[in-house]
Short mmCIF file of C-alpha atoms and ligand atoms in Angstrom, two decimals:
data_model
loop_
_atom_site.label_atom_id
_atom_site.label_comp_id
_atom_site.label_asym_id
_atom_site.label_seq_id
_atom_site.Cartn_x
_atom_site.Cartn_y
_atom_site.Cartn_z
CA MET A 1 66.09 -92.18 -58.64
CA ILE A 2 65.39 -90.23 -55.47
CA TYR A 3 65.07 -86.63 -56.54
CA LEU A 4 65.62 -84.12 -53.73
CA ASP A 5 66.68 -81.14 -55.82
CA HIS A 6 63.37 -79.40 -56.60
CA ALA A 7 64.93 -75.95 -56.10
CA ALA A 8 67.14 -76.71 -59.12
CA THR A 9 64.30 -77.88 -61.33
CA THR A 10 61.14 -79.97 -61.11
CA PRO A 11 59.61 -82.96 -62.90
CA VAL A 12 56.97 -82.12 -65.48
CA PRO A 13 53.60 -83.78 -64.67
CA ARG A 14 51.98 -85.87 -67.39
CA GLU A 15 49.14 -83.38 -67.96
CA VAL A 16 51.66 -80.60 -68.53
CA ALA A 17 53.73 -82.70 -70.96
CA ASP A 18 50.51 -83.63 -72.82
CA THR A 19 49.71 -79.94 -73.16
CA VAL A 20 53.12 -79.32 -74.76
CA TYR A 21 52.57 -82.19 -77.19
CA GLU A 22 49.11 -81.00 -78.15
CA VAL A 23 50.20 -77.43 -78.83
CA LEU A 24 53.30 -78.49 -80.77
CA THR A 25 51.48 -80.96 -82.97
CA THR A 26 47.96 -79.67 -83.46
CA ARG A 27 47.94 -76.01 -82.47
CA PHE A 28 51.20 -74.78 -83.93
CA GLY A 29 49.86 -71.52 -85.41
CA ASN A 30 51.81 -68.32 -84.94
CA PRO A 31 49.78 -65.93 -82.73
CA SER A 32 50.67 -63.09 -85.12
CA SER A 33 49.16 -64.83 -88.18
CA GLN A 34 45.91 -63.39 -89.45
CA TYR A 35 44.02 -66.61 -90.23
CA GLU A 36 42.09 -68.70 -87.74
CA ALA A 37 45.00 -70.94 -86.60
CA GLY A 38 46.91 -67.80 -85.65
CA LEU A 39 43.99 -65.82 -84.26
CA SER A 40 42.86 -68.70 -82.07
CA MET A 41 46.41 -69.16 -80.81
CA LYS A 42 46.54 -65.47 -79.92
CA ARG A 43 43.31 -65.89 -77.91
CA SER A 44 44.80 -68.94 -76.18
CA VAL A 45 47.99 -67.11 -75.23
CA GLU A 46 45.81 -64.41 -73.64
CA GLU A 47 43.86 -67.07 -71.72
CA TRP A 48 47.12 -68.65 -70.48
CA ARG A 49 48.35 -65.20 -69.50
CA LYS A 50 45.16 -64.73 -67.43
CA THR A 51 45.80 -68.05 -65.62
CA VAL A 52 49.36 -67.12 -64.61
CA ALA A 53 48.37 -63.54 -63.78
CA ALA A 54 45.50 -64.73 -61.54
CA ALA A 55 47.89 -66.96 -59.58
CA LEU A 56 50.27 -64.03 -59.19
CA GLY A 57 47.44 -61.69 -58.17
CA CYS A 58 47.80 -59.20 -61.01
CA GLU A 59 46.00 -58.17 -64.18
CA ALA A 60 46.84 -60.01 -67.38
CA LYS A 61 48.12 -56.81 -69.01
CA GLN A 62 50.75 -56.50 -66.25
CA LEU A 63 52.28 -59.91 -67.00
CA PHE A 64 54.92 -60.46 -69.69
CA PHE A 65 56.13 -63.90 -70.72
CA THR A 66 59.90 -64.38 -70.75
CA SER A 67 62.22 -67.31 -71.42
CA CYS A 68 63.34 -67.84 -67.80
CA GLY A 69 63.86 -66.31 -64.38
CA THR A 70 67.27 -65.01 -65.34
CA GLU A 71 65.72 -62.98 -68.16
CA GLY A 72 63.07 -61.51 -65.85
CA ASP A 73 65.68 -60.52 -63.25
CA ASN A 74 67.89 -58.80 -65.82
CA TRP A 75 64.99 -57.05 -67.53
CA ALA A 76 63.53 -55.77 -64.25
CA ILE A 77 66.78 -54.28 -62.98
CA GLU A 78 67.63 -52.66 -66.28
CA ALA A 79 64.11 -51.30 -66.78
CA ALA A 80 64.02 -49.90 -63.23
CA CYS A 81 67.40 -48.21 -63.68
CA TYR A 82 66.22 -46.79 -67.00
CA GLN A 83 63.00 -45.39 -65.54
CA ASN A 84 64.92 -43.80 -62.66
CA ARG A 85 67.94 -42.67 -64.68
CA HIS A 86 67.36 -39.07 -63.56
CA LEU A 87 66.92 -40.03 -59.91
CA GLY A 88 70.35 -41.57 -59.43
CA ARG A 89 72.77 -44.37 -60.06
CA HIS A 90 72.57 -46.40 -56.89
CA ILE A 91 71.20 -49.94 -56.49
CA VAL A 92 70.45 -51.81 -53.26
CA THR A 93 70.40 -55.59 -53.31
CA THR A 94 71.45 -58.44 -51.05
CA ALA A 95 74.63 -60.48 -51.00
CA ILE A 96 72.53 -63.67 -51.08
CA GLU A 97 70.71 -63.08 -54.40
CA HIS A 98 70.89 -65.57 -57.22
CA ASN A 99 73.62 -64.83 -59.75
CA ALA A 100 70.91 -63.72 -62.18
CA VAL A 101 70.59 -60.60 -60.02
CA LEU A 102 74.18 -60.34 -58.76
CA GLU A 103 75.79 -60.57 -62.18
CA CYS A 104 73.30 -58.06 -63.56
CA CYS A 105 74.24 -55.69 -60.72
CA LYS A 106 77.92 -56.21 -61.52
CA TRP A 107 77.16 -55.30 -65.12
CA MET A 108 75.42 -52.13 -63.90
CA GLU A 109 78.54 -51.32 -61.85
CA ARG A 110 80.50 -51.42 -65.08
CA GLN A 111 77.97 -48.90 -66.45
CA GLY A 112 78.80 -46.50 -63.60
CA TYR A 113 76.24 -47.58 -60.98
CA GLU A 114 77.10 -48.02 -57.33
CA VAL A 115 75.66 -51.15 -55.74
CA THR A 116 75.16 -51.82 -52.02
CA TYR A 117 75.09 -55.56 -51.28
CA VAL A 118 73.34 -56.05 -47.93
CA ALA A 119 74.61 -59.20 -46.19
CA PRO A 120 73.05 -61.17 -43.33
CA LYS A 121 74.43 -60.10 -39.95
CA ASP A 122 74.94 -63.65 -38.70
CA SER A 123 74.73 -67.33 -39.55
CA SER A 124 70.91 -67.25 -39.52
CA GLY A 125 71.08 -65.75 -43.01
CA ILE A 126 68.25 -63.40 -42.07
CA ILE A 127 68.06 -59.96 -43.64
CA THR A 128 65.51 -57.56 -42.15
CA ALA A 129 63.52 -54.78 -43.80
CA GLU A 130 65.49 -52.34 -41.66
CA ASP A 131 68.79 -53.71 -43.02
CA ILE A 132 67.58 -52.97 -46.56
CA LEU A 133 65.90 -49.64 -45.87
CA SER A 134 68.91 -48.21 -44.06
CA ALA A 135 70.95 -48.77 -47.24
CA VAL A 136 68.46 -46.79 -49.38
CA ARG A 137 69.56 -43.26 -50.36
CA PRO A 138 67.83 -40.41 -52.20
CA ASP A 139 69.64 -41.53 -55.38
CA THR A 140 68.63 -45.22 -55.13
CA ALA A 141 67.06 -46.17 -58.45
CA VAL A 142 66.08 -49.71 -57.56
CA VAL A 143 66.00 -52.14 -54.66
CA SER A 144 66.18 -55.80 -55.71
CA VAL A 145 65.47 -58.30 -52.94
CA MET A 146 64.65 -61.97 -53.47
CA MET A 147 61.53 -63.47 -51.91
CA VAL A 148 63.00 -66.85 -50.94
CA ASN A 149 66.68 -67.68 -50.96
CA ASN A 150 67.38 -70.67 -53.17
CA GLU A 151 70.21 -72.10 -51.05
CA ILE A 152 69.15 -71.69 -47.43
CA GLY A 153 65.40 -71.07 -47.79
CA THR A 154 65.24 -67.80 -45.87
CA VAL A 155 62.09 -65.78 -46.63
CA LEU A 156 62.78 -62.08 -47.03
CA PRO A 157 60.26 -59.42 -45.85
CA VAL A 158 59.41 -58.02 -49.28
CA GLN A 159 56.06 -56.51 -48.29
CA GLU A 160 57.58 -54.70 -45.31
CA ILE A 161 60.41 -53.43 -47.52
CA ALA A 162 57.84 -52.16 -50.06
CA ARG A 163 55.97 -50.26 -47.34
CA GLY A 164 59.14 -48.76 -45.89
CA LEU A 165 60.42 -47.80 -49.31
CA LYS A 166 57.21 -45.94 -50.19
CA ALA A 167 57.54 -43.96 -46.97
CA LYS A 168 61.27 -43.27 -47.30
CA ASN A 169 61.81 -42.83 -51.02
CA PRO A 170 58.64 -43.34 -53.06
CA LYS A 171 60.35 -43.01 -56.45
CA THR A 172 62.73 -45.92 -55.83
CA LEU A 173 61.41 -49.01 -57.62
CA LEU A 174 61.29 -52.42 -55.98
CA HIS A 175 62.05 -55.71 -57.74
CA THR A 176 61.66 -59.11 -56.18
CA ASP A 177 63.00 -62.35 -57.59
CA ALA A 178 60.15 -64.67 -56.63
CA VAL A 179 61.49 -67.66 -58.57
CA GLN A 180 61.61 -69.79 -55.38
CA GLY A 181 58.57 -68.16 -53.80
CA PHE A 182 55.84 -68.38 -56.45
CA LEU A 183 53.18 -70.91 -55.40
CA LYS A 184 55.22 -71.97 -52.39
CA VAL A 185 54.98 -68.89 -50.20
CA PRO A 186 51.56 -67.18 -50.36
CA PHE A 187 51.62 -63.63 -51.77
CA SER A 188 49.68 -61.49 -54.20
CA ALA A 189 51.16 -58.87 -56.52
CA LYS A 190 48.21 -56.66 -55.58
CA THR A 191 49.22 -56.39 -51.94
CA LEU A 192 52.96 -57.15 -52.07
CA GLY A 193 53.90 -53.65 -53.22
CA ALA A 194 56.75 -54.67 -55.55
CA ASP A 195 57.01 -52.97 -58.94
CA PHE A 196 58.59 -55.97 -60.65
CA ILE A 197 58.15 -59.66 -59.78
CA THR A 198 60.15 -62.38 -61.53
CA VAL A 199 58.89 -65.97 -61.76
CA SER A 200 60.12 -69.05 -63.62
CA GLY A 201 58.19 -72.06 -64.95
CA HIS A 202 60.61 -74.92 -64.43
CA LYS A 203 60.58 -74.49 -60.64
CA LEU A 204 56.92 -75.50 -60.49
CA GLY A 205 56.34 -78.28 -62.99
CA ALA A 206 56.57 -76.47 -66.33
CA PRO A 207 59.32 -77.22 -68.83
CA LYS A 208 62.51 -75.16 -68.89
CA GLY A 209 62.46 -72.13 -71.16
CA VAL A 210 59.54 -70.09 -69.88
CA GLY A 211 59.00 -67.53 -67.15
CA ALA A 212 57.20 -64.26 -66.58
CA LEU A 213 57.78 -60.76 -65.31
CA TYR A 214 55.10 -58.69 -63.58
CA ILE A 215 55.47 -54.96 -64.16
CA SER A 216 53.31 -52.60 -62.11
CA GLN A 217 51.48 -49.54 -63.43
CA ARG A 218 54.00 -47.37 -61.56
CA VAL A 219 56.48 -48.18 -64.30
CA ARG A 220 54.94 -45.92 -66.91
CA ASN A 221 57.05 -46.59 -69.99
CA PRO A 222 58.96 -49.79 -69.31
CA LYS A 223 62.16 -50.17 -71.30
CA PRO A 224 61.58 -52.91 -73.89
CA LEU A 225 63.77 -55.94 -73.46
CA LEU A 226 63.75 -56.86 -77.14
CA ALA A 227 62.75 -54.69 -80.09
CA GLY A 228 61.16 -56.39 -83.06
CA GLY A 229 57.73 -57.62 -84.06
CA GLY A 230 55.94 -55.99 -81.14
CA GLN A 231 54.83 -59.06 -79.17
CA GLU A 232 54.15 -58.75 -75.41
CA GLN A 233 52.76 -55.20 -75.81
CA GLY A 234 55.86 -54.22 -77.75
CA LEU A 235 58.12 -54.83 -74.75
CA ARG A 236 59.47 -58.30 -75.42
CA SER A 237 59.38 -59.01 -79.12
CA GLY A 238 59.88 -62.50 -80.52
CA THR A 239 57.32 -65.10 -81.54
CA GLU A 240 55.66 -66.39 -78.38
CA ALA A 241 56.89 -69.79 -77.11
CA THR A 242 53.32 -71.06 -77.30
CA ALA A 243 53.86 -74.65 -76.13
CA GLN A 244 55.94 -73.54 -73.14
CA ILE A 245 53.46 -70.80 -72.26
CA ALA A 246 50.56 -73.29 -72.44
CA ALA A 247 52.53 -75.68 -70.23
CA PHE A 248 53.39 -72.90 -67.79
CA ALA A 249 49.69 -72.06 -67.43
CA LYS A 250 48.79 -75.74 -66.97
CA ALA A 251 51.52 -76.24 -64.34
CA VAL A 252 50.40 -73.08 -62.51
CA GLU A 253 46.77 -74.26 -62.60
CA LEU A 254 47.76 -77.64 -61.09
CA ARG A 255 50.05 -76.17 -58.44
CA LYS A 256 47.56 -73.46 -57.49
CA LYS A 257 44.82 -75.99 -56.91
CA THR A 258 46.95 -77.95 -54.47
CA MET A 259 49.15 -75.18 -53.13
CA MET A 260 48.10 -75.26 -49.48
CA SER A 261 48.09 -79.05 -49.16
CA ALA A 262 51.42 -79.27 -51.03
CA ARG A 263 52.85 -76.66 -48.72
CA ARG A 264 51.74 -78.59 -45.64
CA HIS A 265 53.16 -81.79 -47.13
CA MET A 266 56.53 -80.19 -47.87
CA GLU A 267 56.65 -78.71 -44.35
CA GLU A 268 56.08 -82.18 -42.89
CA ILE A 269 58.69 -83.69 -45.21
CA ARG A 270 61.15 -80.97 -44.22
CA ALA A 271 60.53 -81.51 -40.49
CA TYR A 272 60.94 -85.28 -40.99
CA ALA A 273 64.21 -84.76 -42.87
CA VAL A 274 65.50 -82.53 -40.04
CA GLU A 275 64.63 -85.22 -37.50
CA LYS A 276 66.32 -87.99 -39.52
CA LEU A 277 69.41 -86.05 -40.49
CA THR A 278 70.10 -84.51 -37.10
CA ALA A 279 70.54 -88.06 -35.77
CA ILE A 280 73.82 -88.14 -37.73
CA ASP A 281 76.91 -87.03 -35.81
CA ASP A 282 78.51 -83.83 -37.12
CA LEU A 283 75.30 -82.59 -38.78
CA VAL A 284 74.31 -78.96 -38.29
CA LEU A 285 71.34 -77.07 -39.66
CA ILE A 286 72.32 -74.06 -41.76
CA GLY A 287 70.45 -70.77 -41.59
CA ALA A 288 67.02 -69.98 -40.24
CA GLY A 289 65.16 -70.66 -43.47
CA THR A 290 61.43 -71.25 -43.27
CA ALA A 291 60.58 -71.95 -46.93
CA PRO A 292 58.75 -75.28 -46.98
CA HIS A 293 60.78 -76.81 -49.79
CA ILE A 294 64.41 -75.99 -48.92
CA LEU A 295 66.63 -77.50 -46.23
CA SER A 296 70.27 -76.59 -45.89
CA VAL A 297 72.51 -78.66 -43.63
CA SER A 298 76.20 -79.20 -43.18
CA LEU A 299 78.04 -82.37 -42.43
CA ALA A 300 80.87 -80.46 -40.86
CA GLY A 301 84.23 -81.74 -41.98
CA TRP A 302 82.76 -83.77 -44.84
CA PRO A 303 83.48 -82.09 -48.18
CA SER A 304 80.08 -81.48 -49.73
CA GLN A 305 81.12 -82.36 -53.27
CA ASN A 306 82.14 -85.85 -52.10
CA ILE A 307 78.72 -86.37 -50.51
CA VAL A 308 76.89 -85.09 -53.57
CA ASN A 309 78.94 -87.40 -55.82
CA ASP A 310 78.59 -90.39 -53.52
CA LEU A 311 74.82 -89.98 -53.11
CA GLY A 312 74.53 -89.24 -56.83
CA ALA A 313 76.18 -92.59 -57.60
CA GLN A 314 73.40 -94.21 -55.55
CA GLY A 315 70.71 -92.34 -57.51
CA ILE A 316 70.06 -89.74 -54.81
CA CYS A 317 70.04 -86.22 -56.23
CA ILE A 318 70.89 -83.39 -53.86
CA SER A 319 73.07 -80.35 -54.36
CA ALA A 320 76.08 -78.72 -52.75
CA GLY A 321 74.26 -75.43 -52.16
CA SER A 322 74.01 -73.54 -55.42
CA ALA A 323 77.34 -75.19 -56.18
CA CYS A 324 80.47 -75.44 -54.29
CA HIS A 325 82.74 -73.60 -56.69
CA GLN A 326 86.04 -75.46 -56.98
CA GLY A 327 86.08 -76.31 -53.32
CA LYS A 328 85.07 -72.81 -52.19
CA PRO A 329 81.70 -72.33 -50.49
CA SER A 330 79.03 -70.61 -52.55
CA HIS A 331 78.59 -66.84 -52.23
CA VAL A 332 75.53 -67.40 -50.02
CA VAL A 333 77.31 -69.77 -47.61
CA ALA A 334 80.28 -67.36 -47.57
CA THR A 335 78.07 -64.59 -46.10
CA LEU A 336 77.09 -66.71 -43.09
CA GLY A 337 80.43 -66.50 -41.27
CA LEU A 338 80.68 -70.26 -40.73
CA ASP A 339 83.93 -71.96 -39.79
CA LYS A 340 85.77 -73.63 -42.68
CA ARG A 341 84.76 -77.21 -41.81
CA THR A 342 81.07 -76.34 -41.59
CA ALA A 343 81.10 -74.15 -44.72
CA GLY A 344 82.83 -76.89 -46.70
CA GLY A 345 80.14 -79.42 -45.85
CA VAL A 346 76.98 -77.53 -46.80
CA ILE A 347 74.44 -79.48 -48.84
CA ARG A 348 70.92 -78.59 -49.90
CA LEU A 349 67.92 -80.88 -50.01
CA SER A 350 64.85 -79.47 -51.73
CA PHE A 351 61.42 -81.01 -51.88
CA GLY A 352 58.37 -81.07 -54.09
CA PRO A 353 54.75 -82.09 -53.63
CA GLU A 354 55.76 -85.55 -54.92
CA THR A 355 58.50 -86.17 -52.32
CA THR A 356 57.77 -89.14 -50.03
CA PHE A 357 58.80 -89.97 -46.46
CA GLU A 358 60.39 -93.21 -47.74
CA GLU A 359 62.65 -91.14 -49.99
CA ILE A 360 63.77 -89.14 -46.95
CA ASP A 361 64.47 -92.41 -45.07
CA ARG A 362 66.68 -93.62 -47.93
CA CYS A 363 68.39 -90.28 -48.27
CA ALA A 364 69.17 -90.10 -44.54
CA GLU A 365 70.77 -93.56 -44.59
CA ALA A 366 73.12 -92.63 -47.40
CA PRO A 367 75.15 -89.93 -45.59
CA LYS A 368 75.49 -92.29 -42.66
CA MET A 369 76.95 -94.93 -44.95
CA HIS A 370 79.13 -92.29 -46.52
CA HIS A 371 80.33 -91.40 -43.03
CA ASP A 372 81.09 -94.98 -42.05
CA THR A 373 82.64 -96.21 -45.30
CA ARG A 374 84.07 -93.24 -47.20
CA MET A 375 85.18 -90.91 -44.44
CA PRO A 376 87.80 -93.20 -42.95
CA MET A 377 89.46 -93.27 -46.38
CA LEU A 378 89.55 -89.49 -46.52
CA LYS A 379 91.04 -89.08 -43.07
N1 PLP B 1 66.45 -66.77 -59.11
C1 PLP B 1 66.45 -67.78 -58.24
C2 PLP B 1 66.20 -67.49 -56.81
C3 PLP B 1 66.68 -69.09 -58.66
O1 PLP B 1 66.68 -70.10 -57.78
C4 PLP B 1 66.92 -69.31 -60.04
C5 PLP B 1 67.22 -70.67 -60.53
O2 PLP B 1 67.74 -71.50 -59.81
C6 PLP B 1 66.89 -68.22 -60.92
C7 PLP B 1 66.65 -66.97 -60.42
C8 PLP B 1 67.11 -68.40 -62.37
O3 PLP B 1 65.95 -68.95 -62.96
P1 PLP B 1 66.03 -69.64 -64.40
O4 PLP B 1 66.72 -70.95 -64.23
O5 PLP B 1 64.61 -69.79 -64.82
O6 PLP B 1 66.78 -68.71 -65.28
#
């Protein structure tokens, strides 16, 4: 299999899988139990929290384990709206967020909130700090802006937005969905200026089912996500997913160690893929994304789902953006103002530290074959 869909999920390295096995089989104590197996597990969870917090650039007490990025996004937006319930009922976000944010915003609309969805002005997919800040009003409770777009790889200016927001409306809270940014784009919670940062384990070599939310000290009494046994400082009750948390910390440790070399490698892979793919007639690059691991292209006039299926049958895994919904372009592609043929052909390749140049060679041959053998049948 040639796996070029690392923005969807990532393989779990052996050391991380071994960690899961060890915790499940030999260290299965409940961190809330009062005997040694529980107490030592509690200490371990706090050590793992320190590892993830250090990579994020925050204090351990500011980091809360969750089950996934979707949970972190929902919790952050709801907690920010709750803290600022007396300030107003307006939310600013972008039209290119992941559905974890967009659907949460739609839910808030049903609760009486007004939401401004800032869209890119052109096909670059770029959204500037000014675009966001000009949408902020005195009654804006929260601004939620992703760090890296998962479909086109654009990097949004979160730090600049944080600075502008503090000058314009200091009470408005800032959330960033950093699910595609964590350990790929360098940043530190300490200097970023966001009040909430969402991350997810399975995008960086941990198993599915674990993530984390950073909550800054500015959020004085965060709204609990789950009430119950009082875990996660009483804010997210439920017995800790110890094996996943251990694996998350191990994956973070491995990725952090190699972050800069992995980033350089993915940049080279991406540049190589651009070179190989642009040799194909009809191919256009989509957006002005600079994230090292995401490349969006369109084979204009070639329905993307056909390409994804055809390459999939050859063991090459890519995606049709974050899904081509029943023939319609995704909500992100729809904001770019592309013509119908180009929009219909958008595919996403996404890379990991393990991706090889040979895999790119094989992947670039496949669309060409698709073009020469399948397209004539479709015409
Ligand atoms: N946000 C972004 C930008 C994503 O790419 C994803 C997953 O693809 C999510 C949120 C949701 O994360 P999870 O799958 O951990 O719920």
